[in-house]
């Protein structure tokens, strides 16, 4: 029997981009369900420290690691630091991403390279590094996007492309790691109230209008799906993409 309040008791999780937004909500939810959590950030040292304090107040261990996901060596070092500090890794959440949007003619190689490095190469590199530590029951969960398969506004091509790549990665790794009892899944959030996409932003009403529920999500609603996939309740889910999008794709 799984204790539903402590489904992740004894687990070690690493969340990339856990200082703010969805990543912070995921880090907190995994800790609430019993996991010890390491989180990475790029710039927000204070906010990362705040999430660490919050997790420790829950009685769990926590660690914040400054690591730019665009730098493979830094990301791999963060995975190793997590395993070294906590003894192993059970759950990797690939969350960090950049949202660089604009007209086709306005996106230069700097924006293209940054998007490919953070949104695609980093999840792949982190998965590679974490897979060396994951055992039976291990989890790789990536955060995709509602616009991976439905680019509703002009200007989303680069970002959408980067999120669609995660579908291929998820399916490929599910096949590759399945024989080791490791599951690999993707969560596609809909519009979610974060710094990157505030629910009171200038285009928010139009964006919310694309959902069936007519509203933004809060990070905690995305985190609930991630926690489910991380738990033993989801032992038989792999290679899947779950929309937590308020019906955006309906
Ligand atoms: P935010 O911009 O609010 O937060 C981004 C987080 O990622 C921060 O913790 C940030 O760290 C970290 N981060 C960004 N770049 C790097 C980097 N190069 N290296 C390390 N950490 C980095 O984003 P959201 O919470 O909105 O988005 C989280 C995920 O959800 C992303 O994958 C996004 O694509 C996806 N998503 C979001 C939606 C939304 O409406 N919000 C909708 C669909 C998908 P720091 O604080 O140090 O900058």
CSV table of N, CA, C and O in Angstrom, one decimal, residues 79-204:
chain,number,residue,atom,x,y,z
A,79,UNK,N,24.4,17.4,-11.3
A,79,UNK,CA,23.8,16.1,-11.1
A,79,UNK,C,24.8,15.3,-10.1
A,79,UNK,O,24.3,14.6,-9.2
A,80,UNK,N,26.1,15.4,-10.4
A,80,UNK,CA,27.0,14.7,-9.5
A,80,UNK,C,27.0,15.2,-8.1
A,80,UNK,O,27.1,14.4,-7.1
A,81,UNK,N,26.8,16.6,-7.9
A,81,UNK,CA,26.8,17.1,-6.6
A,81,UNK,C,25.5,16.6,-5.8
A,81,UNK,O,25.6,16.3,-4.6
A,82,UNK,N,24.4,16.5,-6.6
A,82,UNK,CA,23.2,16.0,-5.9
A,82,UNK,C,23.4,14.5,-5.5
A,82,UNK,O,23.1,14.2,-4.3
A,83,UNK,N,24.0,13.7,-6.4
A,83,UNK,CA,24.2,12.3,-6.0
A,83,UNK,C,25.3,12.2,-4.9
A,83,UNK,O,25.1,11.4,-4.0
A,84,UNK,N,26.3,13.1,-4.9
A,84,UNK,CA,27.3,13.0,-3.9
A,84,UNK,C,26.8,13.4,-2.5
A,84,UNK,O,27.2,12.9,-1.5
A,85,UNK,N,25.9,14.4,-2.5
A,85,UNK,CA,25.4,15.0,-1.3
A,85,UNK,C,24.4,14.0,-0.6
A,85,UNK,O,24.4,13.8,0.6
A,86,UNK,N,23.5,13.5,-1.5
A,86,UNK,CA,22.4,12.7,-0.9
A,86,UNK,C,22.5,11.2,-1.1
A,86,UNK,O,21.7,10.4,-0.7
A,87,UNK,N,23.6,10.8,-1.8
A,87,UNK,CA,23.9,9.4,-1.9
A,87,UNK,C,23.3,8.7,-3.2
A,87,UNK,O,23.8,7.7,-3.6
A,88,UNK,N,22.3,9.3,-3.8
A,88,UNK,CA,21.8,8.8,-5.0
A,88,UNK,C,20.8,9.7,-5.6
A,88,UNK,O,20.5,10.8,-5.1
A,89,UNK,N,20.2,9.4,-6.8
A,89,UNK,CA,19.2,10.2,-7.4
A,89,UNK,C,18.0,9.2,-7.8
A,89,UNK,O,18.3,8.2,-8.4
A,90,UNK,N,16.8,9.6,-7.5
A,90,UNK,CA,15.7,8.8,-7.9
A,90,UNK,C,14.8,9.5,-9.0
A,90,UNK,O,14.2,8.8,-9.8
A,91,UNK,N,14.8,10.8,-8.9
A,91,UNK,CA,13.9,11.6,-9.8
A,91,UNK,C,14.6,12.8,-10.4
A,91,UNK,O,15.2,13.6,-9.6
A,92,UNK,N,14.6,12.9,-11.7
A,92,UNK,CA,15.1,14.1,-12.3
A,92,UNK,C,14.0,14.8,-13.0
A,92,UNK,O,13.2,14.2,-13.7
A,93,UNK,N,13.8,16.1,-12.7
A,93,UNK,CA,12.8,16.9,-13.3
A,93,UNK,C,13.5,18.0,-14.2
A,93,UNK,O,14.2,18.9,-13.7
A,94,UNK,N,13.4,17.8,-15.5
A,94,UNK,CA,14.0,18.8,-16.4
A,94,UNK,C,12.9,19.9,-16.6
A,94,UNK,O,12.0,19.8,-17.4
A,95,UNK,N,13.1,21.0,-15.9
A,95,UNK,CA,12.1,22.1,-15.9
A,95,UNK,C,12.7,23.4,-16.5
A,95,UNK,O,11.9,24.1,-17.2
A,96,UNK,N,13.9,23.7,-16.3
A,96,UNK,CA,14.5,25.0,-16.7
A,96,UNK,C,14.3,25.2,-18.2
A,96,UNK,O,14.6,24.3,-19.0
A,97,UNK,N,13.9,26.4,-18.6
A,97,UNK,CA,13.8,26.7,-20.0
A,97,UNK,C,13.8,28.2,-20.2
A,97,UNK,O,13.5,28.9,-19.3
A,98,UNK,N,14.1,28.6,-21.5
A,98,UNK,CA,14.0,30.0,-21.8
A,98,UNK,C,12.8,30.1,-22.8
A,98,UNK,O,12.5,29.2,-23.6
A,99,UNK,N,12.2,31.3,-22.8
A,99,UNK,CA,11.0,31.5,-23.6
A,99,UNK,C,11.3,32.7,-24.5
A,99,UNK,O,11.0,33.8,-24.2
A,100,UNK,N,12.0,32.4,-25.6
A,100,UNK,CA,12.5,33.5,-26.5
A,100,UNK,C,11.5,33.5,-27.7
A,100,UNK,O,11.6,32.5,-28.5
A,101,UNK,N,10.7,34.5,-27.8
A,101,UNK,CA,9.7,34.5,-28.9
A,101,UNK,C,9.9,35.8,-29.8
A,101,UNK,O,10.5,36.8,-29.3
A,102,UNK,N,9.5,35.7,-31.0
A,102,UNK,CA,9.6,36.8,-31.9
A,102,UNK,C,9.4,36.4,-33.3
A,102,UNK,O,9.3,35.2,-33.6
A,103,UNK,N,9.3,37.4,-34.1
A,103,UNK,CA,9.1,37.2,-35.6
A,103,UNK,C,10.3,36.5,-36.1
A,103,UNK,O,11.4,36.7,-35.7
A,104,UNK,N,10.0,35.7,-37.1
A,104,UNK,CA,11.1,34.8,-37.7
A,104,UNK,C,12.3,35.7,-38.0
A,104,UNK,O,13.5,35.3,-37.7
A,105,UNK,N,12.1,36.8,-38.6
A,105,UNK,CA,13.3,37.7,-39.1
A,105,UNK,C,14.0,38.3,-37.9
A,105,UNK,O,15.1,38.8,-38.0
A,106,UNK,N,13.4,38.3,-36.7
A,106,UNK,CA,14.0,39.0,-35.6
A,106,UNK,C,14.8,38.0,-34.7
A,106,UNK,O,15.5,38.5,-33.7
A,107,UNK,N,14.7,36.7,-34.9
A,107,UNK,CA,15.4,35.8,-34.0
A,107,UNK,C,16.7,35.4,-34.6
A,107,UNK,O,16.8,34.8,-35.7
A,108,UNK,N,17.8,35.8,-34.0
A,108,UNK,CA,19.2,35.6,-34.5
A,108,UNK,C,19.7,34.3,-34.0
A,108,UNK,O,19.1,33.6,-33.2
A,109,UNK,N,21.0,34.0,-34.4
A,109,UNK,CA,21.6,32.8,-33.9
A,109,UNK,C,21.8,32.8,-32.4
A,109,UNK,O,21.8,31.7,-31.8
A,110,UNK,N,21.9,33.9,-31.8
A,110,UNK,CA,22.1,34.0,-30.3
A,110,UNK,C,20.8,33.4,-29.6
A,110,UNK,O,20.9,32.5,-28.7
A,111,UNK,N,19.7,33.8,-30.1
A,111,UNK,CA,18.4,33.3,-29.5
A,111,UNK,C,18.2,31.8,-29.9
A,111,UNK,O,17.8,31.0,-29.0
A,112,UNK,N,18.5,31.5,-31.1
A,112,UNK,CA,18.4,30.1,-31.5
A,112,UNK,C,19.3,29.2,-30.7
A,112,UNK,O,18.9,28.2,-30.1
A,113,UNK,N,20.6,29.6,-30.6
A,113,UNK,CA,21.5,28.7,-29.8
A,113,UNK,C,21.2,28.6,-28.4
A,113,UNK,O,21.3,27.6,-27.8
A,114,UNK,N,20.7,29.7,-27.8
A,114,UNK,CA,20.3,29.7,-26.4
A,114,UNK,C,19.2,28.8,-26.1
A,114,UNK,O,19.1,28.0,-25.2
A,115,UNK,N,18.2,28.9,-27.0
A,115,UNK,CA,17.0,28.0,-26.9
A,115,UNK,C,17.3,26.5,-27.0
A,115,UNK,O,16.9,25.7,-26.3
A,116,UNK,N,18.2,26.3,-28.0
A,116,UNK,CA,18.5,24.8,-28.3
A,116,UNK,C,19.3,24.3,-27.1
A,116,UNK,O,19.2,23.2,-26.6
A,117,UNK,N,20.2,25.2,-26.5
A,117,UNK,CA,21.1,24.8,-25.4
A,117,UNK,C,20.3,24.5,-24.1
A,117,UNK,O,20.5,23.5,-23.5
A,118,UNK,N,19.4,25.4,-23.8
A,118,UNK,CA,18.7,25.3,-22.5
A,118,UNK,C,17.5,24.4,-22.6
A,118,UNK,O,17.3,23.6,-21.7
A,119,UNK,N,16.8,24.5,-23.7
A,119,UNK,CA,15.5,23.8,-23.7
A,119,UNK,C,15.6,22.4,-24.3
A,119,UNK,O,14.8,21.5,-24.0
A,120,UNK,N,16.7,22.1,-25.1
A,120,UNK,CA,16.8,20.7,-25.6
A,120,UNK,C,18.1,20.0,-25.1
A,120,UNK,O,18.0,18.9,-24.6
A,121,UNK,N,19.3,20.7,-25.4
A,121,UNK,CA,20.5,20.0,-25.0
A,121,UNK,C,20.6,19.7,-23.5
A,121,UNK,O,21.0,18.6,-23.1
A,122,UNK,N,20.1,20.7,-22.7
A,122,UNK,CA,20.2,20.5,-21.2
A,122,UNK,C,19.4,19.3,-20.7
A,122,UNK,O,19.9,18.5,-20.0
A,123,UNK,N,18.1,19.2,-21.1
A,123,UNK,CA,17.4,18.0,-20.7
A,123,UNK,C,18.0,16.7,-21.1
A,123,UNK,O,18.1,15.7,-20.4
A,124,UNK,N,18.6,16.7,-22.3
A,124,UNK,CA,19.3,15.5,-22.8
A,124,UNK,C,20.6,15.2,-21.9
A,124,UNK,O,20.8,14.1,-21.4
A,125,UNK,N,21.4,16.2,-21.7
A,125,UNK,CA,22.6,16.1,-20.9
A,125,UNK,C,22.3,15.7,-19.5
A,125,UNK,O,22.9,14.8,-18.9
A,126,UNK,N,21.3,16.3,-18.9
A,126,UNK,CA,20.9,16.0,-17.5
A,126,UNK,C,20.4,14.6,-17.4
A,126,UNK,O,20.7,13.9,-16.4
A,127,UNK,N,19.6,14.2,-18.4
A,127,UNK,CA,19.1,12.8,-18.4
A,127,UNK,C,20.2,11.8,-18.5
A,127,UNK,O,20.3,10.8,-17.8
A,128,UNK,N,21.2,12.1,-19.4
A,128,UNK,CA,22.4,11.2,-19.5
A,128,UNK,C,23.1,11.1,-18.2
A,128,UNK,O,23.5,10.0,-17.8
A,129,UNK,N,23.3,12.2,-17.5
A,129,UNK,CA,24.1,12.2,-16.3
A,129,UNK,C,23.3,11.5,-15.2
A,129,UNK,O,23.8,10.7,-14.4
A,130,UNK,N,22.0,11.8,-15.1
A,130,UNK,CA,21.2,11.2,-14.0
A,130,UNK,C,21.0,9.7,-14.3
A,130,UNK,O,20.9,9.0,-13.3
A,131,UNK,N,20.9,9.3,-15.5
A,131,UNK,CA,20.7,7.9,-15.8
A,131,UNK,C,21.8,7.0,-15.2
A,131,UNK,O,21.6,5.8,-14.9
A,132,UNK,N,23.0,7.6,-15.0
A,132,UNK,CA,24.1,6.8,-14.4
A,132,UNK,C,23.8,6.5,-13.0
A,132,UNK,O,24.4,5.6,-12.4
A,133,UNK,N,22.9,7.3,-12.4
A,133,UNK,CA,22.6,7.1,-10.9
A,133,UNK,C,21.2,6.5,-10.7
A,133,UNK,O,21.0,6.0,-9.6
A,134,UNK,N,20.3,6.5,-11.7
A,134,UNK,CA,18.9,6.1,-11.5
A,134,UNK,C,18.9,4.5,-11.4
A,134,UNK,O,19.6,3.9,-12.2
A,135,UNK,N,18.1,4.0,-10.5
A,135,UNK,CA,17.9,2.6,-10.4
A,135,UNK,C,16.5,2.2,-10.7
A,135,UNK,O,15.7,3.0,-11.3
A,136,UNK,N,16.1,1.0,-10.4
A,136,UNK,CA,14.8,0.5,-10.6
A,136,UNK,C,13.8,1.5,-10.0
A,136,UNK,O,14.0,1.9,-8.8
A,137,UNK,N,12.8,1.9,-10.7
A,137,UNK,CA,11.8,2.8,-10.2
A,137,UNK,C,12.2,4.3,-10.4
A,137,UNK,O,11.5,5.2,-10.0
A,138,UNK,N,13.4,4.5,-11.0
A,138,UNK,CA,13.8,5.8,-11.3
A,138,UNK,C,12.9,6.6,-12.3
A,138,UNK,O,12.1,6.0,-13.0
A,139,UNK,N,13.0,7.9,-12.2
A,139,UNK,CA,12.1,8.7,-13.0
A,139,UNK,C,12.9,9.9,-13.7
A,139,UNK,O,13.7,10.5,-13.1
A,140,UNK,N,12.5,10.1,-15.0
A,140,UNK,CA,12.9,11.3,-15.6
A,140,UNK,C,11.6,12.0,-16.1
A,140,UNK,O,10.8,11.3,-16.9
A,141,UNK,N,11.4,13.2,-15.7
A,141,UNK,CA,10.1,13.9,-16.0
A,141,UNK,C,10.5,15.2,-16.6
A,141,UNK,O,11.3,16.0,-15.9
A,142,UNK,N,10.1,15.5,-17.8
A,142,UNK,CA,10.5,16.8,-18.4
A,142,UNK,C,9.2,17.7,-18.5
A,142,UNK,O,8.1,17.2,-18.6
A,143,UNK,N,9.5,19.0,-18.4
A,143,UNK,CA,8.4,20.0,-18.6
A,143,UNK,C,8.4,20.5,-20.0
A,143,UNK,O,9.3,21.1,-20.5
A,144,UNK,N,7.3,20.1,-20.7
A,144,UNK,CA,7.2,20.5,-22.1
A,144,UNK,C,6.4,21.8,-22.2
A,144,UNK,O,6.6,22.7,-21.5
A,145,UNK,N,5.4,21.8,-23.1
A,145,UNK,CA,4.5,23.0,-23.2
A,145,UNK,C,3.3,22.7,-24.0
A,145,UNK,O,3.3,21.8,-24.9
A,146,UNK,N,2.2,23.4,-23.7
A,146,UNK,CA,1.0,23.4,-24.5
A,146,UNK,C,1.2,23.8,-25.9
A,146,UNK,O,0.5,23.4,-26.8
A,147,UNK,N,2.3,24.6,-26.2
A,147,UNK,CA,2.5,25.0,-27.5
A,147,UNK,C,3.5,24.1,-28.3
A,147,UNK,O,4.0,24.4,-29.4
A,148,UNK,N,3.8,22.9,-27.7
A,148,UNK,CA,4.7,21.9,-28.4
A,148,UNK,C,4.0,21.4,-29.6
A,148,UNK,O,4.6,21.1,-30.7
A,149,UNK,N,2.6,21.3,-29.5
A,149,UNK,CA,1.9,20.7,-30.7
A,149,UNK,C,0.8,21.7,-31.2
A,149,UNK,O,0.1,21.3,-32.1
A,150,UNK,N,0.7,22.9,-30.6
A,150,UNK,CA,-0.3,23.8,-31.1
A,150,UNK,C,0.2,25.2,-30.9
A,150,UNK,O,0.1,25.8,-29.8
A,151,UNK,N,0.9,25.8,-32.0
A,151,UNK,CA,1.5,27.1,-31.9
A,151,UNK,C,0.4,28.1,-32.2
A,151,UNK,O,0.3,28.6,-33.4
A,152,UNK,N,-0.3,28.6,-31.2
A,152,UNK,CA,-1.5,29.4,-31.5
A,152,UNK,C,-1.2,30.8,-31.9
A,152,UNK,O,-2.0,31.4,-32.6
A,153,UNK,N,0.0,31.3,-31.6
A,153,UNK,CA,0.3,32.7,-31.9
A,153,UNK,C,1.5,32.7,-32.9
A,153,UNK,O,2.4,31.9,-32.7
A,154,UNK,N,1.6,33.7,-33.8
A,154,UNK,CA,2.8,33.9,-34.5
A,154,UNK,C,4.0,34.2,-33.5
A,154,UNK,O,3.7,34.8,-32.4
A,155,UNK,N,5.2,33.8,-33.8
A,155,UNK,CA,6.3,34.2,-33.0
A,155,UNK,C,6.8,33.0,-32.1
A,155,UNK,O,7.8,33.2,-31.4
A,156,UNK,N,6.0,31.9,-32.1
A,156,UNK,CA,6.4,30.8,-31.2
A,156,UNK,C,7.2,29.7,-31.8
A,156,UNK,O,7.5,28.7,-31.1
A,157,UNK,N,7.6,29.9,-33.1
A,157,UNK,CA,8.2,28.7,-33.8
A,157,UNK,C,9.4,28.2,-33.1
A,157,UNK,O,9.5,26.9,-32.9
A,158,UNK,N,10.3,29.0,-32.6
A,158,UNK,CA,11.5,28.6,-32.0
A,158,UNK,C,11.3,27.8,-30.7
A,158,UNK,O,11.7,26.7,-30.5
A,159,UNK,N,10.5,28.5,-29.9
A,159,UNK,CA,10.1,27.9,-28.6
A,159,UNK,C,9.3,26.6,-28.8
A,159,UNK,O,9.6,25.6,-28.1
A,160,UNK,N,8.4,26.6,-29.7
A,160,UNK,CA,7.6,25.4,-29.9
A,160,UNK,C,8.4,24.3,-30.4
A,160,UNK,O,8.3,23.1,-29.9
A,161,UNK,N,9.3,24.6,-31.3
A,161,UNK,CA,10.2,23.6,-31.8
A,161,UNK,C,11.0,22.9,-30.7
A,161,UNK,O,11.2,21.7,-30.7
A,162,UNK,N,11.5,23.8,-29.8
A,162,UNK,CA,12.3,23.2,-28.7
A,162,UNK,C,11.5,22.3,-27.8
A,162,UNK,O,12.0,21.3,-27.3
A,163,UNK,N,10.2,22.6,-27.6
A,163,UNK,CA,9.4,21.8,-26.7
A,163,UNK,C,9.0,20.5,-27.4
A,163,UNK,O,8.8,19.4,-26.8
A,164,UNK,N,8.8,20.6,-28.8
A,164,UNK,CA,8.4,19.4,-29.5
A,164,UNK,C,9.5,18.4,-29.5
A,164,UNK,O,9.3,17.1,-29.4
A,165,UNK,N,10.8,18.9,-29.4
A,165,UNK,CA,11.9,17.9,-29.4
A,165,UNK,C,11.9,17.1,-28.1
A,165,UNK,O,12.3,15.9,-28.1
A,166,UNK,N,11.3,17.6,-27.0
A,166,UNK,CA,11.2,16.8,-25.8
A,166,UNK,C,10.3,15.6,-26.0
A,166,UNK,O,10.4,14.6,-25.2
A,167,UNK,N,9.3,15.7,-26.9
A,167,UNK,CA,8.5,14.5,-27.1
A,167,UNK,C,9.3,13.3,-27.7
A,167,UNK,O,9.2,12.2,-27.2
A,168,UNK,N,10.2,13.6,-28.6
A,168,UNK,CA,11.0,12.6,-29.2
A,168,UNK,C,12.0,12.1,-28.1
A,168,UNK,O,12.2,10.9,-28.0
A,169,UNK,N,12.6,13.0,-27.3
A,169,UNK,CA,13.5,12.5,-26.3
A,169,UNK,C,12.8,11.6,-25.3
A,169,UNK,O,13.4,10.6,-24.9
A,170,UNK,N,11.6,12.0,-24.9
A,170,UNK,CA,10.9,11.2,-23.9
A,170,UNK,C,10.6,9.8,-24.4
A,170,UNK,O,10.8,8.8,-23.7
A,171,UNK,N,10.1,9.7,-25.6
A,171,UNK,CA,9.8,8.4,-26.2
A,171,UNK,C,11.1,7.6,-26.3
A,171,UNK,O,11.1,6.4,-26.0
A,172,UNK,N,12.1,8.2,-26.9
A,172,UNK,CA,13.4,7.5,-27.1
A,172,UNK,C,14.0,6.9,-25.8
A,172,UNK,O,14.4,5.8,-25.6
A,173,UNK,N,14.0,7.8,-24.8
A,173,UNK,CA,14.6,7.4,-23.5
A,173,UNK,C,13.7,6.4,-22.7
A,173,UNK,O,14.2,5.5,-22.0
A,174,UNK,N,12.4,6.5,-23.0
A,174,UNK,CA,11.5,5.5,-22.3
A,174,UNK,C,11.8,4.1,-22.8
A,174,UNK,O,11.9,3.1,-22.1
A,175,UNK,N,12.1,4.0,-24.1
A,175,UNK,CA,12.4,2.7,-24.7
A,175,UNK,C,13.8,2.3,-24.2
A,175,UNK,O,14.0,1.1,-23.9
A,176,UNK,N,14.7,3.2,-24.1
A,176,UNK,CA,16.1,2.9,-23.7
A,176,UNK,C,16.2,2.5,-22.3
A,176,UNK,O,17.0,1.6,-21.9
A,177,UNK,N,15.5,3.2,-21.4
A,177,UNK,CA,15.6,3.0,-20.0
A,177,UNK,C,14.6,2.1,-19.4
A,177,UNK,O,14.7,1.6,-18.2
A,178,UNK,N,13.5,1.7,-20.2
A,178,UNK,CA,12.5,0.9,-19.7
A,178,UNK,C,13.0,-0.5,-19.1
A,178,UNK,O,12.6,-0.9,-18.1
A,179,UNK,N,13.9,-1.1,-19.8
A,179,UNK,CA,14.4,-2.4,-19.3
A,179,UNK,C,15.1,-2.3,-17.9
A,179,UNK,O,15.2,-3.3,-17.2
A,180,UNK,N,15.5,-1.1,-17.5
A,180,UNK,CA,16.1,-0.9,-16.2
A,180,UNK,C,15.0,-0.5,-15.2
A,180,UNK,O,15.3,-0.1,-14.0
A,181,UNK,N,13.7,-0.5,-15.6
A,181,UNK,CA,12.7,-0.1,-14.7
A,181,UNK,C,12.6,1.4,-14.4
A,181,UNK,O,12.0,1.8,-13.4
A,182,UNK,N,13.1,2.2,-15.3
A,182,UNK,CA,13.1,3.6,-15.2
A,182,UNK,C,12.0,4.2,-16.1
A,182,UNK,O,12.0,3.8,-17.3
A,183,UNK,N,11.2,5.1,-15.7
A,183,UNK,CA,10.1,5.6,-16.5
A,183,UNK,C,10.6,7.1,-16.9
A,183,UNK,O,11.3,7.8,-16.2
A,184,UNK,N,10.1,7.4,-18.1
A,184,UNK,CA,10.5,8.7,-18.7
A,184,UNK,C,9.2,9.4,-19.3
A,184,UNK,O,8.6,8.8,-20.2
A,185,UNK,N,8.8,10.5,-18.7
A,185,UNK,CA,7.6,11.1,-19.1
A,185,UNK,C,7.7,12.6,-19.3
A,185,UNK,O,8.7,13.2,-18.9
A,186,UNK,N,6.6,13.2,-19.8
A,186,UNK,CA,6.6,14.6,-20.2
A,186,UNK,C,5.3,15.2,-19.6
A,186,UNK,O,4.2,14.6,-19.7
A,187,UNK,N,5.4,16.4,-19.1
A,187,UNK,CA,4.2,17.1,-18.7
A,187,UNK,C,4.1,18.4,-19.5
A,187,UNK,O,5.0,19.2,-19.5
A,188,UNK,N,3.0,18.6,-20.2
A,188,UNK,CA,2.8,19.8,-20.9
A,188,UNK,C,1.9,20.7,-20.2
A,188,UNK,O,0.6,20.6,-20.1
A,189,UNK,N,2.5,21.8,-19.5
A,189,UNK,CA,1.6,22.7,-18.8
A,189,UNK,C,0.9,23.6,-19.8
A,189,UNK,O,1.4,23.9,-20.9
A,190,UNK,N,-0.3,24.1,-19.4
A,190,UNK,CA,-0.9,25.2,-20.2
A,190,UNK,C,-0.4,26.5,-19.6
A,190,UNK,O,0.6,26.5,-18.8
A,191,UNK,N,-1.1,27.6,-20.0
A,191,UNK,CA,-0.6,28.9,-19.4
A,191,UNK,C,-0.6,28.9,-17.9
A,191,UNK,O,-1.7,28.6,-17.3
A,192,UNK,N,0.5,29.2,-17.3
A,192,UNK,CA,0.7,29.0,-15.9
A,192,UNK,C,1.3,30.3,-15.3
A,192,UNK,O,2.2,30.9,-15.9
A,193,UNK,N,0.7,30.8,-14.3
A,193,UNK,CA,1.0,32.1,-13.6
A,193,UNK,C,2.4,32.1,-13.0
A,193,UNK,O,2.6,31.6,-11.9
A,194,UNK,N,3.4,32.6,-13.8
A,194,UNK,CA,4.8,32.6,-13.4
A,194,UNK,C,5.4,34.0,-13.9
A,194,UNK,O,4.7,34.7,-14.6
A,195,UNK,N,6.6,34.2,-13.5
A,195,UNK,CA,7.3,35.4,-14.0
A,195,UNK,C,7.3,35.4,-15.5
A,195,UNK,O,7.2,36.5,-16.2
A,196,UNK,N,7.5,34.2,-16.1
A,196,UNK,CA,7.6,34.1,-17.6
A,196,UNK,C,6.3,34.4,-18.3
A,196,UNK,O,6.2,34.8,-19.5
A,197,UNK,N,5.2,34.2,-17.6
A,197,UNK,CA,3.8,34.3,-18.2
A,197,UNK,C,2.8,34.7,-17.1
A,197,UNK,O,1.9,33.9,-16.8
A,198,UNK,N,2.9,35.9,-16.6
A,198,UNK,CA,2.0,36.3,-15.5
A,198,UNK,C,0.6,36.4,-15.9
A,198,UNK,O,0.2,36.8,-17.1
A,199,UNK,N,-0.3,35.9,-15.0
A,199,UNK,CA,-1.7,35.8,-15.3
A,199,UNK,C,-2.3,37.2,-15.4
A,199,UNK,O,-3.5,37.3,-15.9
A,200,UNK,N,-1.6,38.3,-15.0
A,200,UNK,CA,-2.1,39.6,-15.3
A,200,UNK,C,-1.3,40.4,-16.3
A,200,UNK,O,-1.3,41.6,-16.4
A,201,UNK,N,-0.6,39.6,-17.2
A,201,UNK,CA,0.2,40.2,-18.3
A,201,UNK,C,-0.8,40.7,-19.4
A,201,UNK,O,-2.0,40.5,-19.4
A,202,UNK,N,-0.2,41.5,-20.3
A,202,UNK,CA,-1.0,42.2,-21.3
A,202,UNK,C,-1.8,41.2,-22.2
A,202,UNK,O,-2.8,41.6,-22.7
A,203,UNK,N,-1.2,40.0,-22.5
A,203,UNK,CA,-1.9,39.1,-23.4
A,203,UNK,C,-2.6,38.0,-22.6
A,203,UNK,O,-3.1,37.0,-23.3
A,204,UNK,N,-2.7,38.1,-21.3
A,204,UNK,CA,-3.1,37.0,-20.5
A,204,UNK,C,-4.6,36.6,-20.8
A,204,UNK,O,-4.9,35.4,-20.9
